[in-house]
mmCIF file of C-alpha atoms and ligand atoms in Angstrom:
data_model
loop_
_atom_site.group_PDB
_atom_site.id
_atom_site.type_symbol
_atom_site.label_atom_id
_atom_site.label_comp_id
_atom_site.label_asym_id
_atom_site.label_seq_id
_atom_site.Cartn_x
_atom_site.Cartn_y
_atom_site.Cartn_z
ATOM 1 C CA UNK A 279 0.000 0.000 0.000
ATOM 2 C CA UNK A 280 1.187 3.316 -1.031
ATOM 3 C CA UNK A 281 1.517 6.204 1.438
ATOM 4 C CA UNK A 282 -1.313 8.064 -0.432
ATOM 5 C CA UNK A 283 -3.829 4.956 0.148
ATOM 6 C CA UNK A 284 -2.328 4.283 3.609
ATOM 7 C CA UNK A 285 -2.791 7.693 5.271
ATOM 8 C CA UNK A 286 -6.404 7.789 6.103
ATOM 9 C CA UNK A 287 -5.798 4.825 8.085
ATOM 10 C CA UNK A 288 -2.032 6.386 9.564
ATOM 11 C CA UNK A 289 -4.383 9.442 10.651
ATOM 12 C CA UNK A 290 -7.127 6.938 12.333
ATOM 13 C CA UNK A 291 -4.270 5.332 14.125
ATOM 14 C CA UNK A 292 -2.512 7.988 15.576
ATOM 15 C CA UNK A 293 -5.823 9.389 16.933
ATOM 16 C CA UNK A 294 -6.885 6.232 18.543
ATOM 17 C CA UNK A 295 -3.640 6.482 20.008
ATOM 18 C CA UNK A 296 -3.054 9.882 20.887
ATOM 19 C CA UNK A 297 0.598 10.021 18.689
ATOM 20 C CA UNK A 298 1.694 13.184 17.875
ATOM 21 C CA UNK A 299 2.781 13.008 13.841
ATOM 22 C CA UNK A 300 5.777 15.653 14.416
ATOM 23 C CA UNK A 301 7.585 12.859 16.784
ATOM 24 C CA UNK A 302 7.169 10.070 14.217
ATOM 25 C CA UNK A 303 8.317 12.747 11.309
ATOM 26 C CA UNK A 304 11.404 13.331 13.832
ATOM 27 C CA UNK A 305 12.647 10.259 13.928
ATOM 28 C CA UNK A 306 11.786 9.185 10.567
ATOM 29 C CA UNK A 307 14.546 12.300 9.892
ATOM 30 C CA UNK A 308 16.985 11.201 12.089
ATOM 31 C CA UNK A 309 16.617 7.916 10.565
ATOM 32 C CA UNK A 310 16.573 9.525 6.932
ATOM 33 C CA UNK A 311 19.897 11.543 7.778
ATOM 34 C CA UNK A 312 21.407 7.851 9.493
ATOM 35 C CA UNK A 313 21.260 6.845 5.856
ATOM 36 C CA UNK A 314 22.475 9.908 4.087
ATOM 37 C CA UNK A 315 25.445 10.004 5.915
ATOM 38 C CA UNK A 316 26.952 6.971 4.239
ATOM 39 C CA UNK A 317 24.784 6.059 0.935
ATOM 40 C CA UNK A 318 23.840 7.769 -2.094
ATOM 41 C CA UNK A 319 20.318 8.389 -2.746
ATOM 42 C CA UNK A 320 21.017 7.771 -6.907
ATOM 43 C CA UNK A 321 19.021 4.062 -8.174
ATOM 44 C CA UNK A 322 18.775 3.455 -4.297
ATOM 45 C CA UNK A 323 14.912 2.998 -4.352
ATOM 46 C CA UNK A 324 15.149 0.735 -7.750
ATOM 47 C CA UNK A 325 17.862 -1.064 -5.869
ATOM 48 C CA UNK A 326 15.722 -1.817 -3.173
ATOM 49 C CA UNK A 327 12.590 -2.673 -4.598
ATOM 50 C CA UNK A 328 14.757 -5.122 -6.908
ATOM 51 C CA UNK A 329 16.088 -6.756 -3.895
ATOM 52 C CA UNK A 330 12.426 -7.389 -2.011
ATOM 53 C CA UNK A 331 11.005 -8.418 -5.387
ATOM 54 C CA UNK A 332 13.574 -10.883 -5.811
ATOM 55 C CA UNK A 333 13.020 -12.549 -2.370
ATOM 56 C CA UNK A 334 9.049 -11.890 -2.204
ATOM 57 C CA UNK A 335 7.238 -12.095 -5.604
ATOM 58 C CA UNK A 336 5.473 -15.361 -6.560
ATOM 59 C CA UNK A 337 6.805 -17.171 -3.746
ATOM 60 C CA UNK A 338 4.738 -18.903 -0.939
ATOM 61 C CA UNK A 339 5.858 -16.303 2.555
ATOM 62 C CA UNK A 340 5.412 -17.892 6.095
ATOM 63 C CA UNK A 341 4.791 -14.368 8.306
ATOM 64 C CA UNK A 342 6.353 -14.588 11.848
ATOM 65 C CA UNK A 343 4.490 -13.197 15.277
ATOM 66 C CA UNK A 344 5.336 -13.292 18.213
ATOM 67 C CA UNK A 345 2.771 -14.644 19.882
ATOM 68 C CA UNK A 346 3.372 -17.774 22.386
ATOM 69 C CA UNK A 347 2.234 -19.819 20.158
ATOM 70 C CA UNK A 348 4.898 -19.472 17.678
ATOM 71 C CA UNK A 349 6.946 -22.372 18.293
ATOM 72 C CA UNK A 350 4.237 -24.873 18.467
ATOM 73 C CA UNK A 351 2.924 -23.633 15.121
ATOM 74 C CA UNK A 352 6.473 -23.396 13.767
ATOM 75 C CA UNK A 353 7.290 -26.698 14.502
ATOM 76 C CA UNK A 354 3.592 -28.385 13.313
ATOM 77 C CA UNK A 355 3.571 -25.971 10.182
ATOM 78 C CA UNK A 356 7.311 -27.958 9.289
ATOM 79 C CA UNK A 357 6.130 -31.208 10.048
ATOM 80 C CA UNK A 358 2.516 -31.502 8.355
ATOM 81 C CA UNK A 359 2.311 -28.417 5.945
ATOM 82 C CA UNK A 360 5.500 -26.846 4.516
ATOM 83 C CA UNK A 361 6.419 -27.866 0.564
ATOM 84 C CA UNK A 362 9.878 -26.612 2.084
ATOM 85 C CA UNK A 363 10.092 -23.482 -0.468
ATOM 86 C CA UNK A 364 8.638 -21.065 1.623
ATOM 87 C CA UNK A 365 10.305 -17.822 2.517
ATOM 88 C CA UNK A 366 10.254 -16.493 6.043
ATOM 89 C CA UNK A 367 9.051 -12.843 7.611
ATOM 90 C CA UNK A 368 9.820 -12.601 10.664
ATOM 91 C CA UNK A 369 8.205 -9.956 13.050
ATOM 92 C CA UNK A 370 10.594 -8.635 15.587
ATOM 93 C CA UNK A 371 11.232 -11.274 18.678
ATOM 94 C CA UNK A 372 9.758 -13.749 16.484
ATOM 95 C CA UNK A 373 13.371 -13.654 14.905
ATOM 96 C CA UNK A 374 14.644 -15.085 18.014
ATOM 97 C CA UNK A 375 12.086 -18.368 18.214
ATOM 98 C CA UNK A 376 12.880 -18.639 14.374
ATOM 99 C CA UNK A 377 16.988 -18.500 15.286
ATOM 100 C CA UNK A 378 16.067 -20.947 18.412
ATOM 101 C CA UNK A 379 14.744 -23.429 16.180
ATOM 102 C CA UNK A 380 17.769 -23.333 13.182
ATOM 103 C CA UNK A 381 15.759 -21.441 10.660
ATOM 104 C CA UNK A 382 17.116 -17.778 9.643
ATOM 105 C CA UNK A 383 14.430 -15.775 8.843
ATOM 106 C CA UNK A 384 15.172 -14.182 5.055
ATOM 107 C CA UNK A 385 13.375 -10.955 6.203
ATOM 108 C CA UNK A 386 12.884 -9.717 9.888
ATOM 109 C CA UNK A 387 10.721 -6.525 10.336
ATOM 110 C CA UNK A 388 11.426 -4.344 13.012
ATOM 111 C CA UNK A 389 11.393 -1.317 15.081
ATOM 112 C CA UNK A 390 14.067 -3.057 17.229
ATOM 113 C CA UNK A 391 11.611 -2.565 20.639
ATOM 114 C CA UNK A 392 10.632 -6.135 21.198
ATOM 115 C CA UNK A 393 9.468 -7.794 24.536
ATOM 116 C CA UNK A 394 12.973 -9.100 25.071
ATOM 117 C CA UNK A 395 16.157 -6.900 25.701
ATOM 118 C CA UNK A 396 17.807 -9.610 23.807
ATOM 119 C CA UNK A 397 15.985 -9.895 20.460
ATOM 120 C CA UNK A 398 18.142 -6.749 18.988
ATOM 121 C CA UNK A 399 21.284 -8.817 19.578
ATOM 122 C CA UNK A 400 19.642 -11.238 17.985
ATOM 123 C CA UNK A 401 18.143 -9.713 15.040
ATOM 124 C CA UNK A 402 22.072 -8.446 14.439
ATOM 125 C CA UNK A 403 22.785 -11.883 14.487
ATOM 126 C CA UNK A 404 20.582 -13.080 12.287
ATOM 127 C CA UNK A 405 21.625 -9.801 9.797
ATOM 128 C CA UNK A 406 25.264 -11.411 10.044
ATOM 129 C CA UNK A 407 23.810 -14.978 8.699
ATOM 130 C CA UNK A 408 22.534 -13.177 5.618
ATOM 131 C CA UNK A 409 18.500 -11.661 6.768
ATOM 132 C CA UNK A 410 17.299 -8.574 5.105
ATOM 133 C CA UNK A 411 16.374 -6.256 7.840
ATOM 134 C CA UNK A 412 13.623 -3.571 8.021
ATOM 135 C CA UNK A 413 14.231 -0.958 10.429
ATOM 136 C CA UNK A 414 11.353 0.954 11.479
ATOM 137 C CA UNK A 415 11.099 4.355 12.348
ATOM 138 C CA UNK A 416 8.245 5.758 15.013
ATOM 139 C CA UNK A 417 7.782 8.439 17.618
ATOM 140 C CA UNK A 418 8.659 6.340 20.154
ATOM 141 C CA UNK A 419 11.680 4.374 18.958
ATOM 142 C CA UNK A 420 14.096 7.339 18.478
ATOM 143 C CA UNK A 421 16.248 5.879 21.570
ATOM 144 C CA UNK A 422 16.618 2.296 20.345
ATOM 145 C CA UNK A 423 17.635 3.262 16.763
ATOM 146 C CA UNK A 424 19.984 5.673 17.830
ATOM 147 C CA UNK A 425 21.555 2.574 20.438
ATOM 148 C CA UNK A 426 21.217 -0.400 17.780
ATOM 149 C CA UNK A 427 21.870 1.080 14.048
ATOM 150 C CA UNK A 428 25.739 1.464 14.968
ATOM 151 C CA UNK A 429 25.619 -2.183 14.960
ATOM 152 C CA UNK A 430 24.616 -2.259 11.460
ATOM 153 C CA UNK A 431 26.591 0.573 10.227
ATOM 154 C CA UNK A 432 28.533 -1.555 7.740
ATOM 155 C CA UNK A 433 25.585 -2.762 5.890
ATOM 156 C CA UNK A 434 23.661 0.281 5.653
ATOM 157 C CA UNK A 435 25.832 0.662 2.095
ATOM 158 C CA UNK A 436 25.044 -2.683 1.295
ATOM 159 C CA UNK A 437 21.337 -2.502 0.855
ATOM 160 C CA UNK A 438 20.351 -5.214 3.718
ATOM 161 C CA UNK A 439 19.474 -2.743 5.892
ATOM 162 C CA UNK A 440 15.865 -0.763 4.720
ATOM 163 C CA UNK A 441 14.401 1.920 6.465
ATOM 164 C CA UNK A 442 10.839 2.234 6.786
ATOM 165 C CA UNK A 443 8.742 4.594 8.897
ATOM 166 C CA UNK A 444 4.318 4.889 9.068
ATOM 167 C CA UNK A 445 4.444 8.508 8.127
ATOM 168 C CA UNK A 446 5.021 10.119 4.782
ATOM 169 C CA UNK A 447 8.718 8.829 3.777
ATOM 170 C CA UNK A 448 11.888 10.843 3.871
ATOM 171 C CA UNK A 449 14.269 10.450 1.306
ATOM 172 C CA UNK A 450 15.780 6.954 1.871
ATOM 173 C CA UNK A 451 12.913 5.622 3.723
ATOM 174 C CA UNK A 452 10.083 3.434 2.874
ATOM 175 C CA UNK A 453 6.444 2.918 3.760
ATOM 176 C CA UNK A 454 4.157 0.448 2.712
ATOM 177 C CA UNK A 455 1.435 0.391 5.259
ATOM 178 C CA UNK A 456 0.654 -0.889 8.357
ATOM 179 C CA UNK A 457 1.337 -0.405 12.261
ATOM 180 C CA UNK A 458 2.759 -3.238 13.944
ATOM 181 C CA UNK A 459 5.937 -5.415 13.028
ATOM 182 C CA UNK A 460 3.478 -8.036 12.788
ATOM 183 C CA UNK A 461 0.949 -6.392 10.285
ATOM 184 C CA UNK A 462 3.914 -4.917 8.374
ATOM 185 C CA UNK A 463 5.194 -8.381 7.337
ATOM 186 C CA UNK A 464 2.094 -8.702 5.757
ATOM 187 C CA UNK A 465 1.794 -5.469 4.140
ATOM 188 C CA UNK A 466 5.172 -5.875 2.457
ATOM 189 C CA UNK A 467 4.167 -9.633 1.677
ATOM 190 C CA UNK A 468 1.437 -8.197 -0.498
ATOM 191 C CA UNK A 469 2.687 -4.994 -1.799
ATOM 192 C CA UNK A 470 5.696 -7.650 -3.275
ATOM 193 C CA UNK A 471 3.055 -9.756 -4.729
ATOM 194 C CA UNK A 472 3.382 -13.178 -2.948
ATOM 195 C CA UNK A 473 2.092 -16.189 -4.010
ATOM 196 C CA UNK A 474 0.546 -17.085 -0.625
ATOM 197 C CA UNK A 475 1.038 -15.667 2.660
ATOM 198 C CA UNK A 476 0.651 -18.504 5.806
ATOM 199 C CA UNK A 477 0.550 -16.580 9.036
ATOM 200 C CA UNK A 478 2.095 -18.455 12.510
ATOM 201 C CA UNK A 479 2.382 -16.716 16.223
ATOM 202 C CA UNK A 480 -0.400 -14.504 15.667
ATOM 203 C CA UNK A 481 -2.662 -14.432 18.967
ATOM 204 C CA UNK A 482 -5.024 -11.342 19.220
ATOM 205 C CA UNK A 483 -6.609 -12.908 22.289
ATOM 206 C CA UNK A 484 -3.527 -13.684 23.916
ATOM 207 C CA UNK A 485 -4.281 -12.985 27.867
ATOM 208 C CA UNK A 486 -0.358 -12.130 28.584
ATOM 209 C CA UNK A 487 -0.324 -8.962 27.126
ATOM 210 C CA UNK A 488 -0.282 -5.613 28.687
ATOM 211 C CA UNK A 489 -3.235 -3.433 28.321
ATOM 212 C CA UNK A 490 -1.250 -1.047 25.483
ATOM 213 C CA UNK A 491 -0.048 -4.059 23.410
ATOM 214 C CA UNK A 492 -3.404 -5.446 23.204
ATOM 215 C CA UNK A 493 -5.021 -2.433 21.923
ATOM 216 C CA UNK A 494 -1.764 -2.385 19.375
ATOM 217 C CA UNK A 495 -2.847 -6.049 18.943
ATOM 218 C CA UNK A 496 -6.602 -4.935 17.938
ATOM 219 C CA UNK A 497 -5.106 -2.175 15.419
ATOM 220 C CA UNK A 498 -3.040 -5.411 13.800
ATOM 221 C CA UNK A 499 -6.353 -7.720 13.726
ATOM 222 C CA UNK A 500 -8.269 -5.320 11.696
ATOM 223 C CA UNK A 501 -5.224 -3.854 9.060
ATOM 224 C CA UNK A 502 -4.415 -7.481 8.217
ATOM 225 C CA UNK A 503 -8.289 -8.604 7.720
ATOM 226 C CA UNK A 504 -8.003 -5.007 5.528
ATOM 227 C CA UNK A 505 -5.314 -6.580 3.382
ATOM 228 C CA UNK A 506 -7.414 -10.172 3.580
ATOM 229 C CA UNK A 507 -10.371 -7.983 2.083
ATOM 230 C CA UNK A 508 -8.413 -6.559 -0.948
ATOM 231 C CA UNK A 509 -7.361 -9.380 -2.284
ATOM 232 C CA UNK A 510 -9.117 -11.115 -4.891
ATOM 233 C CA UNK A 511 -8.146 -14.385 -3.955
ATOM 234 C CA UNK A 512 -9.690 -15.025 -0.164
ATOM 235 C CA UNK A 513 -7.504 -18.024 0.036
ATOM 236 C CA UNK A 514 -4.277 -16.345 -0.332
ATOM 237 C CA UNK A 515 -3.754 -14.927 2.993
ATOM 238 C CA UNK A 516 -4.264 -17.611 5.894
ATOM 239 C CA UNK A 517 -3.904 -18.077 9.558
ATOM 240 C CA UNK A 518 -2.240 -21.461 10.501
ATOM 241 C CA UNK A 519 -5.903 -22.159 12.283
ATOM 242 C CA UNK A 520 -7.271 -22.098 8.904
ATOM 243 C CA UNK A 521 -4.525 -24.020 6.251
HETATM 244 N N1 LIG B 194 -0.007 -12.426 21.180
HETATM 245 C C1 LIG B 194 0.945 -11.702 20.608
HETATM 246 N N2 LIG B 194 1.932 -11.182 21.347
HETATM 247 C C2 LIG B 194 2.920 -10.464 20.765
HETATM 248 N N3 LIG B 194 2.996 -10.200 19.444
HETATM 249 C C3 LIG B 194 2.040 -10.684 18.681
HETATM 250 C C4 LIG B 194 0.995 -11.452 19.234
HETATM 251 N N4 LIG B 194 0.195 -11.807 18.252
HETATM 252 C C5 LIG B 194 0.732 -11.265 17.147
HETATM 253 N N5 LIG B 194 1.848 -10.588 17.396
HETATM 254 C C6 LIG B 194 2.665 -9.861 16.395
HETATM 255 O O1 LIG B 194 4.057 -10.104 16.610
HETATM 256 C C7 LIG B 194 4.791 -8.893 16.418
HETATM 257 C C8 LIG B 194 6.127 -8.941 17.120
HETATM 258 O O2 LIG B 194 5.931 -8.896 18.486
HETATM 259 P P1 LIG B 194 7.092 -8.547 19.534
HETATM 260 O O3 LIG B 194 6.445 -8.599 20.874
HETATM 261 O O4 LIG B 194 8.282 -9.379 19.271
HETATM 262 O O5 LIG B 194 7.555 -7.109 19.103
HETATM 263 P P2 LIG B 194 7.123 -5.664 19.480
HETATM 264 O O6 LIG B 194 8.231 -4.795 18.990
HETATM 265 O O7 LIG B 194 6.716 -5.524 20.891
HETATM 266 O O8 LIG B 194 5.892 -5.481 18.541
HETATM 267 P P3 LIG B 194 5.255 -4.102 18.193
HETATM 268 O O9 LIG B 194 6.271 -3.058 18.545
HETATM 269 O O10 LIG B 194 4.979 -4.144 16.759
HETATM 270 O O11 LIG B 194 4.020 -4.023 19.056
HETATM 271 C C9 LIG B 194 3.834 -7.810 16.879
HETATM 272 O O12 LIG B 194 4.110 -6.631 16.176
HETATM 273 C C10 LIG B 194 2.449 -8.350 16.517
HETATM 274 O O13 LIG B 194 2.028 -7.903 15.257
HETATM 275 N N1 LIG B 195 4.518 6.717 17.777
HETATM 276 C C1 LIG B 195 4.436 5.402 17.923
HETATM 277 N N2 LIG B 195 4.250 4.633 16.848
HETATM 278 C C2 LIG B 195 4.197 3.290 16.966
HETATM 279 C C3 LIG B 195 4.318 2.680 18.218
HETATM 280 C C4 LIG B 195 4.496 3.513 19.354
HETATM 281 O O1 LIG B 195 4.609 3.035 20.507
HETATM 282 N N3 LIG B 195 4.560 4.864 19.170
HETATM 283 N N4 LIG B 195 4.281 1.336 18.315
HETATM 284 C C5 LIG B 195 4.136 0.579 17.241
HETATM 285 C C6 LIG B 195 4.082 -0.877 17.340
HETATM 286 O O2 LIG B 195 4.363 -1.302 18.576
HETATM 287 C C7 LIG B 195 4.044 1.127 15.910
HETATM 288 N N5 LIG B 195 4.047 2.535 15.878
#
């Protein structure tokens, strides 16, 4: 989804939420200016889009959440349902389960403020075994990009590091809809035209999470049913519960 299409909902969210745009636009600029320090803006976007075609279009995408449930539908999806050519999203922590149980996710989506202190490290980890990382930019991440992105300094140049942010781009950063890591895995699944998208650790009745999360949780529910609802093909997009 374009920025044009995706605003009205952007505008909805940050209402419901009470986010001030200027703080998201500030750190989507810091984030912007990261970038411009050490590429060149010339072919980058063509470069890009290149690179996320070649890993996403026509190819059946497994997207990652991380719900507690991940690992057990991780594990089952393997064993009864995977043709083994599937290519993995990974939504923040979820990187970590995915690492935990030998599999490196191709993509990991991110705005590097997961549950655990330790899924950053890990998502750097998993950047080092070859994963394409999105880096998200939002009013209230500011701190942990400024404390993680030095770890990824020397592949900012080689395109495995993308910058994204939810409000109208910057140069050098990209924005194809949605909110949560979670619901942006599936956003960039579809805006790269894959063949099928099989979703694992998603849990929008999960009774661990904190009040806030489960009201991000409820924004996530309804953008990816808003992505389920565009597509012409119902069956495309499918929670493990339904496969
Ligand atoms: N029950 C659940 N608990 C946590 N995450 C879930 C759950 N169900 C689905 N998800 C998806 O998994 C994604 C990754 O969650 P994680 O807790 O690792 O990261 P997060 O940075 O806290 O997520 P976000 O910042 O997007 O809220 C979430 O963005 C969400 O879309
Ligand atoms: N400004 C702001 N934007 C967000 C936030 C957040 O806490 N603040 N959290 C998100 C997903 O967790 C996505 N976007």
């Amino acid at each position: 989804m374009n920025f044009t299409e995706w605003e009205s909902y952007y505008t909805e969210i940050l209402n419901k939420f009470g986010f001030p745009k200027e703080k998201d636009e500030k750190t989507a600029l810091w984030l912007s200016n990261e970038f411009k320090k050490v590429c060149s803006l010339e072919n980058r976007n063509d470069k890009i889009f290149s690179i996320l075609e070649e890993k996403i279009s026509r190819r059946p995408v497994v997207v990652c959440g991380n719900a507690p449930s991940l690992e057990k539908e991780y594990i089952a999806f393997l064993k009864e349902k995977s043709r083994g050519n599937e290519i993995y999203i990974a939504a923040d922590g979820a990187a970590t389960v995915l690492l935990q149980n030998n599999r490196i996710p191709d993509i990991i989506v991110t705005d590097l403020d997961g549950k655990h202190p330790n899924d950053a490290i890990k998502e750097i980890e998993a950047v080092d075994k070859g994963a394409l990382l999105l880096v998200h930019a939002h009013g209230d991440n500011l701190d942990k990009l400024e404390k993680y992105l030095p770890a990824f300094s020397d592949k900012i140049n080689q395109n495995t590091i993308i910058p994204t942010c939810q409000c109208r781009p910057p140069d050098y950063l990209l924005n194809f809809g949605g909110f949560t890591d979670g619901d942006r895995c599936v956003f960039l699944a579809d805006a790269f035209n894959a063949a099928s998208v099989v979703l694992i650790g998603f849990d929008f009745k999960d009774p661990s999470v904190l009040p806030l999360k489960k009201k991000k949780l409820e924004c996530a529910e309804k953008l990816i049913q808003l992505i389920r609802e565009k597509e012409q093909n119902p069956e495309k997009i499918r929670f493990y519960s339904e496969l």
